Coordinates of C-alpha atoms in Angstrom, one line a residue:
M1 CA -0.1 0.0 -0.1
R2 CA 1.2 3.5 -1.0
V3 CA 1.8 5.9 1.7
S4 CA 1.2 9.9 0.8
T5 CA 4.2 12.0 2.0
H6 CA 2.3 15.2 1.4
V7 CA 2.5 17.3 4.0
I8 CA 0.3 20.3 4.4
D9 CA 2.4 23.6 5.3
N10 CA 0.0 25.6 7.6
S11 CA 2.1 28.8 7.0
L12 CA 0.8 28.9 3.4
T13 CA -2.7 29.1 4.6
E14 CA -1.8 32.0 7.1
A15 CA -2.9 35.4 6.0
P16 CA 0.1 37.9 5.8
A17 CA 0.6 39.9 8.6
H18 CA -0.1 43.1 6.5
T19 CA -3.7 42.2 5.9
W20 CA -6.7 42.7 8.5
A21 CA -7.2 38.8 8.7
G22 CA -3.3 38.1 9.6
A23 CA -3.1 41.5 11.9
L24 CA -5.9 40.2 13.7
A25 CA -4.6 36.8 14.2
Q26 CA -1.4 38.1 16.0
P27 CA -1.3 38.2 19.6
G28 CA -2.0 41.3 21.3
F29 CA -2.7 43.6 18.0
R30 CA -6.1 44.4 18.9
N31 CA -5.1 45.9 22.3
L32 CA -1.9 47.4 20.8
L33 CA -4.4 49.3 18.1
V34 CA -7.3 50.2 20.9
L35 CA -5.0 51.7 23.2
P36 CA -3.9 54.6 21.7
L37 CA -7.3 55.4 20.5
V38 CA -8.6 54.9 24.2
L39 CA -5.6 57.5 25.2
I40 CA -6.5 59.9 22.6
F41 CA -10.1 60.4 23.2
A42 CA -10.3 59.2 27.1
G43 CA -7.2 61.1 27.9
V44 CA -6.0 63.6 25.5
A45 CA -9.2 65.0 24.4
P46 CA -10.7 65.7 28.0
A47 CA -7.4 67.1 29.4
A48 CA -7.3 69.4 26.3
A49 CA -9.9 71.8 27.0
P50 CA -8.7 73.0 30.2
F51 CA -4.9 72.8 29.0
Y52 CA -5.8 75.3 26.1
H53 CA -8.1 77.4 28.3
F54 CA -5.2 78.1 30.6
I55 CA -2.8 78.5 27.6
Q56 CA -5.2 81.2 26.3
H57 CA -5.1 83.0 29.7
R58 CA -1.7 83.2 30.4
A59 CA 1.0 85.9 29.4
G60 CA 3.3 85.1 26.3
H61 CA 6.0 86.3 24.2
H62 CA 5.8 88.5 20.9
L63 CA 8.3 87.0 18.6
A64 CA 9.7 88.9 15.7
D65 CA 8.9 87.7 12.4
P66 CA 10.3 89.5 9.5
V67 CA 8.3 87.1 7.2
L68 CA 4.9 88.0 8.6
A69 CA 5.7 91.6 9.1
H70 CA 6.0 92.1 5.3
L71 CA 3.0 89.3 4.5
P72 CA -0.4 90.8 4.3
A73 CA -3.1 88.8 6.0
H74 CA -6.0 87.5 4.6
D75 CA -8.5 84.9 5.2
V76 CA -7.8 81.8 3.8
A77 CA -9.5 79.3 6.1
S78 CA -11.7 77.7 3.6
P79 CA -8.5 76.3 1.4
I80 CA -7.0 75.4 4.7
F81 CA -9.7 73.1 6.0
F82 CA -10.3 71.7 2.2
L83 CA -6.4 70.5 2.1
M84 CA -6.5 69.5 5.7
Y85 CA -9.2 67.4 5.7
G86 CA -9.2 66.2 2.4
S87 CA -5.9 64.9 2.9
C88 CA -6.8 63.3 6.1
I89 CA -9.8 61.5 4.5
A90 CA -7.4 60.3 1.7
A91 CA -4.6 59.2 3.5
V92 CA -6.7 57.5 6.2
A93 CA -8.8 55.8 3.6
W94 CA -5.6 54.5 2.3
L95 CA -4.4 53.5 5.5
L96 CA -7.5 51.6 6.5
G97 CA -6.2 48.9 3.9
R98 CA -3.1 48.5 5.5
P99 CA -3.5 47.6 9.4
Q100 CA 0.1 47.6 10.4
L101 CA 0.9 51.2 9.1
L102 CA -2.6 52.3 10.4
G103 CA -1.5 51.3 14.0
R104 CA 1.7 53.1 13.6
G105 CA -0.1 56.0 12.3
V106 CA -2.3 56.2 15.2
W107 CA 0.2 55.9 17.7
A108 CA 2.2 58.6 16.0
Y109 CA -0.8 60.9 16.1
L110 CA -1.2 60.5 19.8
L111 CA 2.4 61.2 20.4
L112 CA 2.2 64.2 18.1
Q113 CA -0.7 65.6 20.3
L114 CA 1.4 64.9 23.5
L115 CA 4.7 66.7 22.0
R116 CA 2.6 69.7 20.6
M117 CA 0.8 70.3 24.4
S118 CA 4.2 69.8 25.6
T119 CA 5.8 72.4 23.6
I120 CA 3.2 75.2 23.7
W121 CA 3.1 74.5 27.5
L122 CA 6.9 75.1 27.4
L123 CA 6.8 78.2 25.0
P124 CA 4.4 80.6 26.3
L125 CA 3.8 82.7 23.5
E126 CA 1.4 85.8 22.1
A127 CA -0.5 85.4 18.8
P128 CA 1.2 86.9 15.9
A129 CA 0.1 90.6 15.0
G130 CA -2.7 90.7 12.3
I131 CA -4.0 87.3 13.5
L132 CA -7.3 86.4 11.7
P133 CA -8.6 83.3 13.9
F134 CA -10.6 80.7 12.2
P135 CA -12.5 77.8 14.6
D136 CA -11.4 74.6 13.2
P137 CA -14.4 72.4 13.3
F138 CA -12.5 69.1 14.3
T139 CA -10.3 70.6 17.2
E140 CA -13.0 73.0 18.4
H141 CA -15.2 70.1 19.2
V142 CA -12.8 67.5 20.1
F143 CA -9.9 69.5 22.1
H144 CA -11.1 72.9 22.4
A145 CA -14.9 72.0 23.6
S146 CA -16.3 74.0 26.7
T147 CA -13.5 76.9 26.0
A148 CA -15.6 80.2 25.9
V149 CA -12.8 82.1 23.9
P150 CA -11.1 81.4 20.5
I151 CA -7.8 79.6 21.2
T152 CA -5.3 81.7 19.6
K153 CA -1.9 80.9 21.6
D154 CA -1.6 77.4 20.6
L155 CA 1.2 78.2 18.6
F156 CA 4.6 76.4 18.4
F157 CA 4.1 73.9 16.4
S158 CA 1.7 74.0 13.5
G159 CA -0.9 71.3 14.2
H160 CA -2.2 71.5 10.7
T161 CA 1.1 71.5 9.0
A162 CA 2.7 68.4 11.4
T163 CA -0.6 66.6 10.7
V164 CA -0.1 66.4 7.1
V165 CA 3.5 65.8 7.4
L166 CA 2.7 62.9 9.6
L167 CA 0.2 61.5 7.0
A168 CA 3.1 61.8 4.2
L169 CA 5.3 59.6 6.5
A170 CA 2.6 57.0 7.4
V171 CA 1.8 56.0 3.6
R172 CA 3.7 54.8 1.1
G173 CA 4.4 54.9 -2.7
R174 CA 6.6 57.9 -4.1
W175 CA 3.2 59.6 -5.6
W176 CA 1.4 59.7 -2.3
R177 CA 4.2 61.0 -0.1
A178 CA 5.0 63.7 -2.8
L179 CA 1.3 64.9 -2.9
L180 CA 0.9 64.8 0.7
A181 CA 4.4 66.8 1.2
A182 CA 3.2 69.4 -1.4
I183 CA -0.2 69.9 0.6
A184 CA 1.6 70.1 3.9
A185 CA 4.0 73.0 2.6
T186 CA 1.0 74.7 0.9
I187 CA -1.0 74.4 4.2
G188 CA 2.3 75.9 6.0
G189 CA 2.2 78.8 3.8
L190 CA -1.5 79.4 4.2
V191 CA -1.2 79.6 8.0
L192 CA 1.3 82.2 7.4
V193 CA -0.9 84.3 5.4
Q194 CA -3.9 83.8 8.2
H195 CA -1.4 85.1 10.5
V196 CA -2.3 82.3 13.1
H197 CA 1.3 81.0 13.3
Y198 CA 4.8 82.4 13.3
V199 CA 7.1 81.0 10.5
Y200 CA 8.8 79.1 13.3
D201 CA 5.9 77.3 14.2
V202 CA 5.6 76.0 10.7
L203 CA 9.4 75.2 10.1
G204 CA 9.3 73.3 13.4
A205 CA 6.1 71.0 12.4
P206 CA 8.1 68.6 10.1
I207 CA 10.8 68.1 12.7
F208 CA 8.1 67.1 15.5
A209 CA 5.9 65.2 13.0
W210 CA 9.1 63.1 12.4
L211 CA 10.1 62.4 15.8
A212 CA 6.4 61.1 16.5
Y213 CA 6.4 58.7 13.8
W214 CA 10.0 57.6 14.7
L215 CA 9.0 57.0 18.2
A216 CA 5.7 55.3 17.1
G217 CA 7.9 52.9 15.4
R218 CA 9.5 52.0 18.6
I219 CA 6.3 51.0 20.2
W220 CA 4.5 49.6 17.2
P221 CA 6.4 46.6 15.8
T222 CA 5.1 47.0 12.0
T223 CA 5.7 44.0 9.9
A224 CA 4.6 45.7 6.8
P225 CA 6.7 46.3 4.0
A226 CA 8.3 49.9 4.0

């Protein structure tokens, strides 16, 4: 009687780690993905309103900014919102199909918020001259809720610019990264036209976005292709 020597290789039937099926099969994946979301919405968000209320009412320093001094202020809030949230929706939609990269991106966003709150606390600044405040629909409801006055002293570093830079780091593909980098640079220029940030705030944004993404990589053991 002939005995079959065929052996089933179970590894061939396992889903790759960069797919949702493969990621969810990894021990601890769910906890590692849910934890930063809980910290953002149950930790950072509730603490943000009193923090920014304190920031808005403390005395700060005016910075000499020769660029803003020669740049007329214009209301460009609509283009800022369109570019900001359009890029967020597109990049997050892309990341939703790549759980490993999404997880690292969520951790990076949490760390970016903590870094920004830290730098704002360490560097008390007054709003630039000629500022044209604009309420951000997302941050006003999530991070600035219950504050009675517009927040204008959340300056160093630019959160809008840093967020899109972070998205450029989180995605993969030369076209995606180049597009998001160009949008980040455009937003950086527009917030200066709006006079809601100093030039230093915009220049510092990519540095802290990179730092947040790098730190997230130390926490999140991504196995997705780079």
